[in-house]
PDB file of C-alpha atoms in Angstrom:
ATOM      1  CA  ASN A 777      -2.479 -18.277  96.423  1.00  0.00           C
ATOM      2  CA  MET A 778       1.017 -19.503  95.587  1.00  0.00           C
ATOM      3  CA  ASP A 779       0.754 -22.619  97.780  1.00  0.00           C
ATOM      4  CA  ASP A 780      -2.403 -23.666  95.922  1.00  0.00           C
ATOM      5  CA  TYR A 781      -0.687 -22.930  92.618  1.00  0.00           C
ATOM      6  CA  VAL A 782       2.200 -25.260  93.476  1.00  0.00           C
ATOM      7  CA  ARG A 783      -0.226 -27.980  94.605  1.00  0.00           C
ATOM      8  CA  SER A 784      -2.148 -27.611  91.330  1.00  0.00           C
ATOM      9  CA  LEU A 785       1.030 -27.884  89.274  1.00  0.00           C
ATOM     10  CA  THR A 786       2.095 -30.981  91.211  1.00  0.00           C
ATOM     11  CA  HIS A 787      -1.324 -32.519  90.574  1.00  0.00           C
ATOM     12  CA  LEU A 788      -1.198 -31.570  86.886  1.00  0.00           C
ATOM     13  CA  GLU A 789       2.278 -33.053  86.548  1.00  0.00           C
ATOM     14  CA  SER A 790       0.930 -36.444  87.624  1.00  0.00           C
ATOM     15  CA  PHE A 791      -1.171 -36.495  84.434  1.00  0.00           C
ATOM     16  CA  THR A 792       1.454 -35.456  81.873  1.00  0.00           C
ATOM     17  CA  ASP A 793       1.266 -38.846  80.186  1.00  0.00           C
ATOM     18  CA  ARG A 794      -2.266 -37.886  79.092  1.00  0.00           C
ATOM     19  CA  PHE A 795      -1.530 -34.632  77.225  1.00  0.00           C
ATOM     20  CA  ASP A 796       1.135 -32.929  75.108  1.00  0.00           C
ATOM     21  CA  GLU A 797       0.652 -29.236  75.844  1.00  0.00           C
ATOM     22  CA  ILE A 798      -0.771 -26.832  78.391  1.00  0.00           C
ATOM     23  CA  TRP A 799      -2.435 -23.441  78.046  1.00  0.00           C
ATOM     24  CA  PRO A 800      -0.912 -21.525  80.979  1.00  0.00           C
ATOM     25  CA  SER A 801      -2.180 -18.326  82.544  1.00  0.00           C
ATOM     26  CA  HIS A 802      -4.480 -16.318  80.322  1.00  0.00           C
ATOM     27  CA  GLY A 803      -2.431 -16.750  77.175  1.00  0.00           C
ATOM     28  CA  ASP A 804      -3.641 -17.945  73.832  1.00  0.00           C
ATOM     29  CA  ILE A 805      -0.481 -19.846  72.927  1.00  0.00           C
ATOM     30  CA  PRO A 806       0.047 -23.430  74.126  1.00  0.00           C
ATOM     31  CA  ALA A 807       3.213 -24.399  75.989  1.00  0.00           C
ATOM     32  CA  ASP A 808       5.013 -27.712  76.152  1.00  0.00           C
ATOM     33  CA  LYS A 809       4.167 -29.808  79.200  1.00  0.00           C
ATOM     34  CA  GLU A 810       7.862 -29.695  80.212  1.00  0.00           C
ATOM     35  CA  LEU A 811       7.104 -26.172  81.437  1.00  0.00           C
ATOM     36  CA  ILE A 812       5.165 -27.551  84.429  1.00  0.00           C
ATOM     37  CA  PRO A 813       8.166 -28.452  86.650  1.00  0.00           C
ATOM     38  CA  LYS A 814       9.857 -25.157  85.749  1.00  0.00           C
ATOM     39  CA  LEU A 815       6.780 -23.221  86.863  1.00  0.00           C
ATOM     40  CA  SER A 816       6.624 -25.247  90.055  1.00  0.00           C
ATOM     41  CA  GLN A 817      10.305 -24.629  90.855  1.00  0.00           C
ATOM     42  CA  ALA A 818       9.915 -20.920  90.158  1.00  0.00           C
ATOM     43  CA  ALA A 819       6.865 -20.650  92.410  1.00  0.00           C
ATOM     44  CA  GLU A 820       8.671 -22.567  95.154  1.00  0.00           C
ATOM     45  CA  SER A 821      11.604 -20.148  94.941  1.00  0.00           C
ATOM     46  CA  ILE A 822       9.196 -17.236  95.438  1.00  0.00           C
ATOM     47  CA  LEU A 823       7.642 -18.948  98.462  1.00  0.00           C
ATOM     48  CA  LYS A 824      11.082 -19.617  99.969  1.00  0.00           C
ATOM     49  CA  GLY A 825      12.150 -15.998  99.442  1.00  0.00           C
ATOM     50  CA  GLU A 826      14.944 -17.038  97.083  1.00  0.00           C
ATOM     51  CA  ALA A 827      13.613 -15.365  93.910  1.00  0.00           C
ATOM     52  CA  LYS A 828      14.657 -11.841  93.028  1.00  0.00           C
ATOM     53  CA  GLY A 829      11.762  -9.602  92.118  1.00  0.00           C
ATOM     54  CA  HIS A 830      11.150  -5.938  91.518  1.00  0.00           C
ATOM     55  CA  THR A 831       8.277  -3.668  92.414  1.00  0.00           C
ATOM     56  CA  ALA A 832       5.993  -2.318  89.733  1.00  0.00           C
ATOM     57  CA  ASP A 833       2.672  -0.572  89.417  1.00  0.00           C
ATOM     58  CA  LEU A 834      -0.366  -2.366  88.026  1.00  0.00           C
ATOM     59  CA  PHE A 835      -3.396  -0.150  87.505  1.00  0.00           C
ATOM     60  CA  GLY A 836      -2.379   2.023  90.458  1.00  0.00           C
ATOM     61  CA  SER A 837      -1.553  -0.837  92.831  1.00  0.00           C
ATOM     62  CA  PRO A 838       1.953  -1.950  93.791  1.00  0.00           C
ATOM     63  CA  ILE A 839       2.970  -5.488  92.826  1.00  0.00           C
ATOM     64  CA  MET A 840       6.083  -7.637  92.853  1.00  0.00           C
ATOM     65  CA  VAL A 841       7.225  -8.988  89.496  1.00  0.00           C
ATOM     66  CA  TYR A 842       9.337 -12.133  89.358  1.00  0.00           C
ATOM     67  CA  ASP A 843      10.666 -12.747  85.849  1.00  0.00           C
ATOM     68  CA  PHE A 844      12.147 -16.179  85.189  1.00  0.00           C
ATOM     69  CA  GLY A 845      12.565 -15.786  81.435  1.00  0.00           C
ATOM     70  CA  PHE A 846      10.052 -18.505  80.606  1.00  0.00           C
ATOM     71  CA  ALA A 847       7.323 -16.921  82.750  1.00  0.00           C
ATOM     72  CA  SER A 848       6.673 -13.887  84.939  1.00  0.00           C
ATOM     73  CA  PHE A 849       4.783 -14.005  88.202  1.00  0.00           C
ATOM     74  CA  LEU A 850       2.827 -10.944  89.365  1.00  0.00           C
ATOM     75  CA  CYS A 851       2.396 -11.106  93.140  1.00  0.00           C
ATOM     76  CA  ASP A 852       1.295  -9.045  96.090  1.00  0.00           C
ATOM     77  CA  PRO A 853       4.193  -7.015  97.451  1.00  0.00           C
TER      78      PRO A 853
END
């Protein structure tokens, strides 16, 4: 749920003075905590319909892919 994701990022951002890096998504490489507001802005642009995405197939199901360069979001079409 993208709304929950944005709320979680906003909550996480309130604690950035307590950590130096995050481990986003299912990756095994840490990212700098400065990525948090970028992820939030990207998710907000998807919610507002401002982001440009493209359709793709994921294991036989259609998805929308939003690539922001620093992260890609895989969403329901």
